[in-house]
Amino acid sequence: MAAAWPELEAAARERRRELALAGAAVAERVAAGGGRLPAAVLALPLLRSLELSGCAALRELGPGLAAALPALHTLVLRGNALGPAGLGAGLGGPLPALRLLDLSGNGLEALPAALGGAAEPAGAPAAGPAFPQLRSLNLSGNRLRELGPGLASAAPQLQELLLSGNRLRALPGGLLPPAGAGPGPGGPFPLLSRLEAADNEVAELGADIAALPALKSLDVANNRLRELPAALADCPRLKEANFRGNQLKDKRLEKMVNGCQTKAILEYLRAGGRGKGKAESAREEARKKKREKQQQKKDGGDGEQDELEEASKLLVKVLHVSENPAPLVVKASPGVKDVRPFIVCCVLKGANLKPGNALKRFLSVQTKLHEDICEKRTAATIATHDLQLIKGPLTYDVQPPDELKITPLGRKEIKAKDLLRQLQLEAEEQRKQKKRQNVSGLHKYLQLLDGKDNYPCLVDAEGVVISFPPITNSEKTKIRKDTRDLFLEVTSDTSLQICKDVMDTLILKIAELNRFTLENKEDSGSDNEPDAFCGPVNLNPGQNVQPVNFPLVVEQVRVVDTDGNLKVLYPSKTDLTTVSSLLTVIR
């Protein structure tokens, strides 16, 4: 007897256009149905958005999806167990309205031809694009080793292709059709502006990357590249490129990719890797002129302006492990690899949260980062702790849901499985109150742990759980107004680079908050500040106030495995470069 699906019955009855399925009960019913998408979904032809994520029981889609849901424009199947044959022949046919397809965090080892698989169907007749409106395709966190040219024809309007965390060995590789065999006169992917392939095994970045005329952002960090093709300089719109974490043969170029802007790197490649690129020379000349102006600042108003600019720069000093008499260490257990494998930590000293609404602004910034760069906690999660309340060393571990206990912020001690159930009930109640069809906002992160046998946690030396990502951290290490030293933690199930990018941004925001607090002298009872703080604060040109700039101190924290082998060190010499235009880092 088929399992009952009350959610699908309600969706049919209410003629819903959006549907999100999550939770342990959903996983159980999917497992009872043979690991396939429930057939009742195919009886909802009005659906425009379908999400079924975090379900370890979902192993294949089954036939008929495309024919049954022709109006579908968003399909999210993130963090399931779609395996080597999980997509079958594809999605069962064309989806003319589909704009976003998210298959990240599954176990896909190969794709059908229509989704960029390596093999074209033999003797297949020419047909129109299967996904003529597809703008975003997320295949991150799978096991893909190669891609084929089918995607260029199937999704000619693609703008965003995310491939991080796979096993790709070449890029673009077979993704681009052979010369003269493109999908049309405009060439393959005429609108593709964002291509991410970090954390793969890419050893070859082909010169044909320049065949992507609209490419603006390229991320190939943490691969096996030894060289960068000069053809990159021919990408007419390339503005952002991340090559960090590759051991390049050209050591000067390796230093540049870790510290210079994309424009300087492209100039260097255009010059054939010899001498200085024009942008680099221009920057050195600008620095020389600035030094000359500073020496002459007493002779005119220019010096006064330079002094103001110098005073306005945000400062951060990095304390290396070798200089720290008692560095904090995080030991990662092997079990986290299958649950939430990536973690980055550091210690930040010198935060000023006591005056006025400084603490309120700090918490608002964390919430905004969770909404934006962390993608509602689905890409990464931040946890901040009072360093003085932490007993090291720490262990990043996993525990069964009915054994993991934590005292969440603002709550009493509770088992993880019971806390998750409470939060899901609260999310559902909020959905009903706001008369929404699906749980939305930050509550979407609750489904990330659905179907997991173990939950991730950060445990102190006394065995106390101080963090339960991506859900909450502990009341024990809660930050208060008198907190000066912070322990910062970012975790992700997607990639290490995302953790580092989020941490870079968090440190920048805290530095901006410190500056704002310093410039706006507040009483402890001040209540005139905005609810949220966004972006750097500009000095009022009418004021001649030049506040003293006390640098924050960032202490490196090592993450090691159970044998003591280094996994991550943050901040390393290549970190904090993404915010270098706003932050002066003293190393």
XYZ file of C-alpha atoms in Angstrom:
587
model
C 0.000 0.000 0.000
C 1.429 3.407 -1.016
C 2.285 5.822 1.780
C -0.107 8.740 2.317
C 1.152 12.183 1.357
C -1.043 14.780 3.119
C 1.184 17.618 1.867
C 0.536 16.622 -1.728
C -3.170 16.190 -1.119
C -3.321 19.691 0.358
C -1.303 21.104 -2.539
C -3.707 19.568 -5.069
C -6.736 20.721 -3.143
C -5.431 24.290 -2.775
C -4.054 24.411 -6.334
C -0.630 25.440 -5.057
C 2.096 26.698 -7.316
C 4.912 26.195 -4.813
C 5.801 23.082 -2.827
C 8.656 22.294 -0.441
C 8.974 18.856 1.164
C 11.279 18.328 4.138
C 11.587 16.459 7.401
C 12.149 12.970 8.737
C 8.603 11.890 7.887
C 9.170 12.823 4.241
C 12.417 10.818 4.154
C 10.642 7.770 5.606
C 7.888 7.921 2.987
C 10.384 8.402 0.143
C 12.296 5.355 1.404
C 9.065 3.358 1.561
C 8.406 4.356 -2.051
C 11.667 2.868 -3.266
C 13.760 6.031 -3.010
C 11.869 7.803 -5.790
C 10.033 11.079 -6.046
C 6.437 10.389 -4.936
C 4.160 9.751 -7.910
C 1.549 12.109 -6.470
C 3.848 15.037 -7.265
C 3.222 14.356 -10.938
C -0.470 15.110 -10.390
C 0.244 18.787 -9.645
C 0.502 20.366 -13.115
C 0.232 23.932 -11.740
C 3.491 23.684 -9.799
C 6.000 26.400 -10.634
C 8.443 25.725 -7.794
C 9.345 22.319 -6.314
C 11.905 21.674 -3.592
C 12.799 18.356 -1.993
C 16.148 18.710 -0.223
C 18.088 17.039 2.543
C 16.428 13.675 1.974
C 19.006 10.894 2.140
C 16.403 8.405 0.925
C 15.851 10.093 -2.464
C 17.983 8.113 -4.913
C 16.239 8.624 -8.260
C 13.624 10.877 -9.773
C 11.666 8.295 -11.684
C 10.075 8.892 -15.088
C 7.584 11.495 -16.237
C 8.623 14.587 -14.299
C 8.966 16.934 -17.281
C 5.735 15.860 -18.966
C 3.738 16.152 -15.745
C 5.065 19.557 -14.602
C 5.379 21.722 -17.731
C 5.100 25.032 -15.817
C 8.013 24.299 -13.474
C 10.482 27.208 -13.297
C 12.380 26.266 -10.099
C 13.508 22.743 -9.186
C 15.666 22.319 -6.068
C 16.879 18.818 -5.211
C 19.817 19.792 -2.989
C 21.503 17.434 -0.513
C 19.768 14.214 -1.426
C 21.263 10.868 -2.474
C 20.764 11.008 -6.236
C 23.415 8.539 -7.296
C 25.128 7.575 -10.551
C 21.818 6.742 -12.239
C 19.707 9.115 -10.176
C 18.606 11.229 -13.131
C 17.917 8.313 -15.458
C 17.677 9.704 -18.970
C 17.464 13.242 -17.632
C 14.349 14.905 -16.347
C 12.113 12.930 -18.661
C 11.927 15.508 -21.431
C 12.084 19.261 -22.008
C 11.101 21.769 -19.322
C 10.487 24.925 -21.357
C 9.878 27.211 -18.351
C 12.649 25.982 -16.041
C 14.943 28.807 -14.901
C 16.750 27.354 -11.873
C 17.916 23.768 -11.357
C 19.799 22.861 -8.170
C 21.208 19.326 -7.939
C 24.040 20.169 -5.529
C 25.173 17.884 -2.726
C 24.130 14.589 -4.290
C 26.158 11.599 -5.460
C 26.006 12.165 -9.213
C 28.952 10.618 -11.041
C 27.711 11.259 -14.569
C 25.021 13.320 -16.260
C 22.717 12.594 -19.173
C 23.665 14.335 -22.412
C 20.921 16.935 -22.027
C 22.559 18.141 -18.808
C 26.123 18.212 -20.057
C 26.942 14.521 -19.847
C 30.005 13.207 -21.607
C 28.141 10.975 -24.047
C 25.765 12.126 -26.771
C 22.914 9.765 -27.632
C 23.836 7.829 -30.764
C 21.831 8.798 -33.814
C 19.572 11.155 -31.884
C 17.642 13.523 -34.172
C 18.246 17.243 -33.782
C 15.697 18.820 -31.470
C 15.047 22.153 -29.813
C 16.658 23.060 -26.491
C 15.431 20.975 -23.559
C 15.804 23.931 -21.174
C 15.466 27.070 -23.291
C 14.927 29.374 -20.269
C 17.418 27.813 -17.812
C 19.517 30.552 -16.187
C 21.151 28.819 -13.208
C 22.449 25.245 -12.887
C 24.043 24.115 -9.613
C 25.906 20.805 -9.735
C 28.259 21.499 -6.805
C 29.159 18.807 -4.304
C 28.743 15.770 -6.546
C 31.292 13.304 -7.978
C 31.429 14.444 -11.589
C 34.688 13.726 -13.420
C 33.866 15.152 -16.831
C 31.246 17.113 -18.706
C 30.079 16.902 -22.292
C 28.891 19.414 -24.878
C 25.185 18.618 -24.584
C 24.478 21.425 -22.120
C 25.418 24.167 -24.580
C 22.580 23.103 -26.866
C 20.138 22.137 -24.114
C 20.446 25.412 -22.140
C 21.519 28.186 -24.514
C 20.451 30.953 -22.074
C 22.517 29.661 -19.127
C 24.044 32.472 -17.061
C 25.365 30.663 -13.971
C 27.071 27.250 -13.822
C 28.247 26.027 -10.405
C 30.540 22.983 -10.389
C 32.550 23.324 -7.145
C 33.327 20.266 -5.047
C 33.376 17.663 -7.822
C 36.222 15.642 -9.376
C 36.608 17.490 -12.662
C 40.085 17.271 -14.184
C 39.835 19.761 -17.051
C 37.963 22.995 -17.694
C 36.158 23.810 -19.911
C 37.045 20.278 -21.064
C 34.265 18.705 -23.063
C 31.779 21.330 -21.899
C 32.326 23.371 -25.062
C 31.444 21.802 -28.425
C 34.296 21.379 -30.936
C 35.049 24.374 -33.101
C 32.502 24.673 -35.858
C 30.027 22.430 -34.076
C 28.567 25.032 -31.723
C 24.870 25.365 -31.023
C 24.447 28.486 -33.103
C 26.065 31.493 -34.742
C 26.522 33.178 -31.366
C 28.717 30.350 -30.088
C 28.177 28.228 -26.971
C 26.904 29.840 -23.761
C 26.636 33.415 -25.074
C 25.224 34.613 -21.711
C 27.288 32.559 -19.233
C 28.692 35.138 -16.790
C 29.534 33.039 -13.718
C 31.503 29.791 -13.740
C 32.570 28.178 -10.458
C 34.734 25.047 -10.291
C 36.619 25.406 -6.998
C 37.687 22.346 -4.991
C 37.965 19.964 -7.937
C 40.983 18.150 -9.428
C 41.402 20.495 -12.395
C 44.935 20.202 -13.776
C 44.209 21.906 -17.108
C 42.492 25.219 -17.748
C 42.078 25.315 -21.506
C 42.628 28.340 -23.717
C 39.101 27.842 -25.086
C 37.832 29.458 -21.872
C 38.126 32.666 -23.913
C 35.259 31.371 -26.079
C 32.836 32.415 -23.309
C 32.082 35.999 -24.368
C 30.016 37.028 -21.322
C 32.197 35.479 -18.581
C 32.543 37.939 -15.685
C 33.366 35.676 -12.721
C 35.600 32.586 -12.734
C 36.469 30.531 -9.632
C 38.977 27.681 -9.940
C 40.442 27.897 -6.433
C 41.938 24.849 -4.714
C 42.629 22.757 -7.795
C 45.798 21.270 -9.338
C 46.618 23.939 -11.866
C 50.292 24.480 -12.669
C 49.773 27.105 -15.370
C 47.202 29.703 -16.381
C 46.542 30.200 -20.096
C 47.370 33.574 -21.612
C 43.984 33.345 -23.360
C 42.347 34.364 -20.071
C 43.408 37.893 -20.904
C 41.189 37.663 -23.993
C 38.005 37.179 -21.960
C 36.454 40.571 -22.733
C 34.301 40.886 -19.591
C 36.238 38.952 -16.968
C 36.279 41.097 -13.806
C 36.612 38.598 -10.939
C 38.819 35.524 -10.930
C 39.891 33.288 -8.060
C 42.961 31.143 -8.691
C 44.040 30.761 -5.049
C 45.093 27.379 -3.710
C 46.876 26.226 -6.905
C 50.615 25.472 -6.959
C 51.618 27.419 -10.051
C 55.048 26.935 -11.621
C 55.419 30.671 -12.115
C 56.043 31.692 -8.490
C 55.606 35.357 -9.211
C 52.226 34.634 -10.741
C 51.366 32.487 -7.713
C 52.049 35.457 -5.441
C 49.925 37.669 -7.676
C 46.881 35.392 -7.596
C 47.066 35.453 -3.797
C 47.296 39.193 -3.442
C 46.571 41.157 -6.617
C 43.405 42.210 -8.333
C 42.170 40.303 -11.362
C 43.083 43.120 -13.736
C 46.760 42.947 -12.757
C 46.822 39.161 -13.201
C 45.304 39.409 -16.673
C 47.800 42.101 -17.661
C 50.625 39.831 -16.514
C 49.246 36.942 -18.580
C 48.771 39.225 -21.578
C 52.433 40.146 -21.355
C 53.307 36.476 -21.564
C 54.257 36.145 -17.912
C 57.387 38.266 -18.420
C 58.015 41.534 -16.640
C 55.276 43.597 -15.072
C 51.782 43.956 -16.386
C 50.647 47.503 -17.055
C 48.205 47.530 -14.172
C 50.849 46.375 -11.719
C 53.305 49.049 -12.887
C 50.599 51.686 -12.639
C 49.789 50.603 -9.096
C 53.445 50.796 -8.054
C 53.699 54.247 -9.569
C 50.590 55.327 -7.647
C 52.069 54.028 -4.400
C 55.299 55.952 -5.085
C 53.389 59.184 -5.684
C 51.400 58.631 -2.502
C 54.581 58.275 -0.459
C 55.907 61.497 -1.964
C 52.700 63.298 -1.036
C 52.891 62.041 2.516
C 56.422 63.453 2.839
C 55.147 66.833 1.661
C 51.938 66.873 3.697
C 53.108 69.839 5.815
C 53.452 72.016 2.721
C 49.776 72.044 1.677
C 46.238 70.676 1.967
C 47.003 67.483 0.020
C 48.884 66.110 2.989
C 45.910 66.770 5.233
C 43.664 64.803 2.877
C 46.130 61.909 2.723
C 46.263 61.886 6.493
C 42.500 61.638 6.648
C 42.470 58.774 4.134
C 45.162 56.934 6.067
C 43.262 57.377 9.332
C 40.088 56.025 7.757
C 41.639 52.686 6.790
C 40.546 49.649 8.813
C 43.375 47.726 10.444
C 43.675 44.056 11.342
C 46.801 42.421 12.741
C 47.350 38.680 12.291
C 48.972 36.810 15.180
C 50.660 33.698 13.822
C 50.519 30.364 15.602
C 54.300 30.492 16.076
C 53.950 33.799 17.959
C 51.084 32.634 20.174
C 52.135 30.964 23.443
C 48.755 29.205 23.795
C 47.128 28.805 20.372
C 43.652 27.313 20.191
C 43.367 24.072 18.211
C 40.295 22.350 16.747
C 40.483 18.589 16.182
C 38.135 17.303 13.464
C 36.895 13.718 13.747
C 36.558 11.505 10.628
C 32.764 11.361 10.995
C 32.218 14.984 9.958
C 33.251 14.143 6.386
C 29.849 12.611 5.628
C 27.793 15.220 7.491
C 29.315 18.726 7.358
C 32.984 18.418 6.399
C 34.233 22.017 6.204
C 35.101 24.252 9.165
C 37.218 27.406 9.534
C 37.930 29.088 12.880
C 39.880 32.018 14.306
C 40.169 34.164 17.425
C 39.390 37.889 17.174
C 40.546 40.177 19.970
C 39.667 43.815 20.534
C 35.963 43.920 19.649
C 34.116 46.765 21.366
C 30.508 45.740 22.019
C 29.825 47.646 25.243
C 28.822 51.178 24.149
C 25.209 51.881 23.245
C 23.780 49.572 20.623
C 27.105 48.024 19.550
C 26.013 44.498 20.516
C 22.696 44.942 18.731
C 24.495 46.048 15.559
C 26.874 43.090 15.834
C 23.973 40.618 15.991
C 22.214 42.395 13.113
C 25.317 42.049 10.951
C 25.495 38.315 11.683
C 21.825 37.924 10.730
C 22.350 39.847 7.485
C 25.372 37.707 6.551
C 23.292 34.572 7.178
C 20.646 35.961 4.831
C 23.031 37.054 2.078
C 26.464 35.480 1.638
C 25.444 32.353 3.622
C 22.276 31.972 1.484
C 19.960 31.625 4.496
C 22.476 29.283 6.177
C 22.223 26.741 3.357
C 25.720 27.551 1.994
C 27.438 28.242 5.321
C 26.684 29.017 8.962
C 28.381 31.446 11.343
C 28.751 30.906 15.092
C 30.318 33.499 17.402
C 31.427 32.795 20.972
C 32.899 34.585 23.979
C 36.485 33.312 24.002
C 36.765 33.635 27.792
C 33.968 31.079 28.231
C 35.592 28.425 26.018
C 37.715 25.606 27.380
C 40.128 24.329 24.716
C 41.156 22.297 22.880
C 37.972 21.897 20.852
C 36.690 18.890 18.920
C 34.581 19.101 15.764
C 32.626 15.869 15.971
C 29.348 14.106 15.172
C 26.830 12.580 17.578
C 23.516 10.723 17.116
C 20.460 13.036 17.272
C 19.111 11.379 20.440
C 22.469 11.681 22.245
C 23.603 15.164 21.258
C 22.578 17.639 23.984
C 22.958 21.405 23.867
C 21.696 24.442 25.772
C 20.618 26.615 22.832
C 20.597 30.388 22.956
C 17.648 31.457 25.104
C 16.499 27.895 25.857
C 17.041 25.077 28.359
C 19.194 22.022 27.673
C 17.576 19.767 25.100
C 18.390 16.837 22.845
C 19.166 17.769 19.254
C 16.315 15.739 17.769
C 13.799 17.416 20.123
C 15.176 20.883 19.369
C 14.867 20.283 15.646
C 11.285 19.109 16.086
C 10.451 22.225 18.109
C 11.968 24.525 15.505
C 10.105 22.770 12.692
C 6.816 23.229 14.557
C 7.629 26.898 15.118
C 8.467 27.314 11.441
C 5.190 25.697 10.409
C 3.242 27.904 12.815
C 4.933 30.981 11.377
C 4.078 29.822 7.866
C 0.414 29.517 8.804
C 0.358 32.914 10.515
C 1.839 34.597 7.461
C -0.405 32.549 5.154
C 2.486 31.281 3.075
C 2.482 28.081 1.071
C 5.961 27.045 2.172
C 8.359 27.562 5.045
C 10.708 30.345 4.004
C 13.477 32.580 5.289
C 16.035 31.273 7.750
C 13.834 28.299 8.595
C 14.911 26.682 5.311
C 18.174 25.588 6.932
C 16.270 23.152 9.171
C 15.996 20.645 6.336
C 19.775 20.378 5.889
C 19.954 17.696 8.596
C 16.962 15.658 7.414
C 17.800 11.989 7.130
C 21.230 12.328 8.782
C 22.229 9.531 11.185
C 24.586 11.900 13.004
C 24.575 15.633 13.639
C 27.668 17.889 13.631
C 28.775 19.632 16.817
C 31.690 21.564 18.296
C 32.635 20.289 21.753
C 34.918 21.911 24.346
C 37.508 20.238 26.551
C 34.851 19.558 29.219
C 32.638 17.673 26.770
C 30.092 20.509 26.506
C 28.543 21.122 23.084
C 29.062 24.810 22.312
C 27.840 24.739 18.710
C 25.327 22.687 16.718
C 25.649 23.864 13.089
C 23.689 24.922 11.161
C 21.071 25.210 13.935
C 22.410 27.125 16.951
C 25.284 27.737 19.295
C 25.244 27.404 23.075
C 24.025 29.721 25.804
C 27.246 28.811 27.636
C 29.461 30.828 25.263
C 26.926 33.554 24.466
C 28.382 36.950 23.569
C 27.509 39.819 25.912
C 28.209 43.548 26.077
C 31.404 43.075 28.069
C 32.798 40.493 25.619
C 36.106 41.669 24.144
C 37.599 38.526 22.653
C 35.655 36.385 20.206
C 35.981 32.856 18.888
C 34.595 32.783 15.339
C 33.490 29.625 13.548
C 32.157 29.077 10.014
C 30.991 25.655 8.795
C 29.647 24.403 5.476
C 28.682 21.202 3.708
C 29.529 22.780 0.337
C 33.173 23.885 0.202
C 36.104 25.127 2.257
C 36.407 28.259 0.123
C 32.891 29.353 1.061
C 33.871 29.109 4.744
C 36.923 31.289 4.116
C 35.008 33.872 2.076
C 32.350 34.160 4.791
C 35.006 34.491 7.505
C 36.811 37.212 5.507
C 33.570 39.165 5.242
C 32.687 38.655 8.920
C 36.056 40.034 10.072
C 35.650 43.035 7.751
C 32.187 43.754 9.153
C 33.415 43.543 12.760
C 36.228 45.965 11.915
C 33.666 48.335 10.407
C 31.507 48.027 13.510
C 34.462 48.848 15.747
C 35.197 51.942 13.680
C 31.538 53.005 13.764
C 31.407 52.603 17.555
C 34.615 54.609 17.938
C 33.400 57.465 15.738
C 29.935 57.651 17.284
C 30.621 58.007 20.975
C 27.646 56.501 22.775
C 26.503 56.173 26.320
C 25.702 52.688 27.550
C 22.028 53.603 27.371
C 22.046 55.069 23.866
C 19.064 53.932 21.866
C 19.245 56.008 18.716
C 21.004 53.577 16.386
C 19.566 51.879 13.306
C 18.333 48.311 13.583
C 20.988 46.978 11.217
C 24.421 48.094 10.135
C 25.393 47.670 6.495
C 28.660 48.572 4.806
C 31.458 50.910 5.820
C 30.719 54.222 7.492
C 31.974 57.345 5.719
C 33.402 60.260 7.645
C 31.338 63.445 7.594
C 33.435 65.870 5.526
C 32.189 68.694 7.729
C 33.822 67.195 10.783
C 37.534 67.330 11.536
C 37.408 64.294 13.791
C 40.214 61.816 13.196
C 39.650 58.902 15.578
C 42.510 56.748 16.722
C 42.526 53.477 14.764
C 43.169 50.537 17.078
C 43.671 47.342 15.049
C 41.791 44.178 15.777
C 44.002 41.151 16.369
C 43.165 37.943 14.521
C 44.827 34.872 16.001
C 45.367 31.918 13.709
C 43.521 28.714 14.616
C 44.541 25.324 13.274
C 42.079 22.572 12.392
C 43.792 19.178 12.534
C 42.726 15.574 12.072
C 42.817 12.963 14.833
C 46.495 12.270 14.078
C 47.415 15.933 14.385
C 47.880 16.513 10.641
C 46.980 20.040 9.552
C 43.699 20.362 7.617
C 43.096 24.129 7.699
C 44.933 27.160 9.053
C 43.051 30.460 9.153
C 43.964 33.113 8.334
C 46.757 31.876 6.070
C 48.779 34.235 3.898
C 46.209 33.856 1.093
C 43.199 34.715 3.292
C 41.632 38.155 3.799
C 42.723 39.124 0.271
C 39.111 39.329 -0.942
C 38.532 42.307 1.386
C 41.988 43.859 0.991
C 40.615 46.978 -0.701
C 38.785 47.876 2.523
C 41.077 46.327 5.104
C 44.766 46.765 5.863
C 46.159 43.451 7.126
C 49.374 43.557 9.166
C 51.007 40.130 8.940
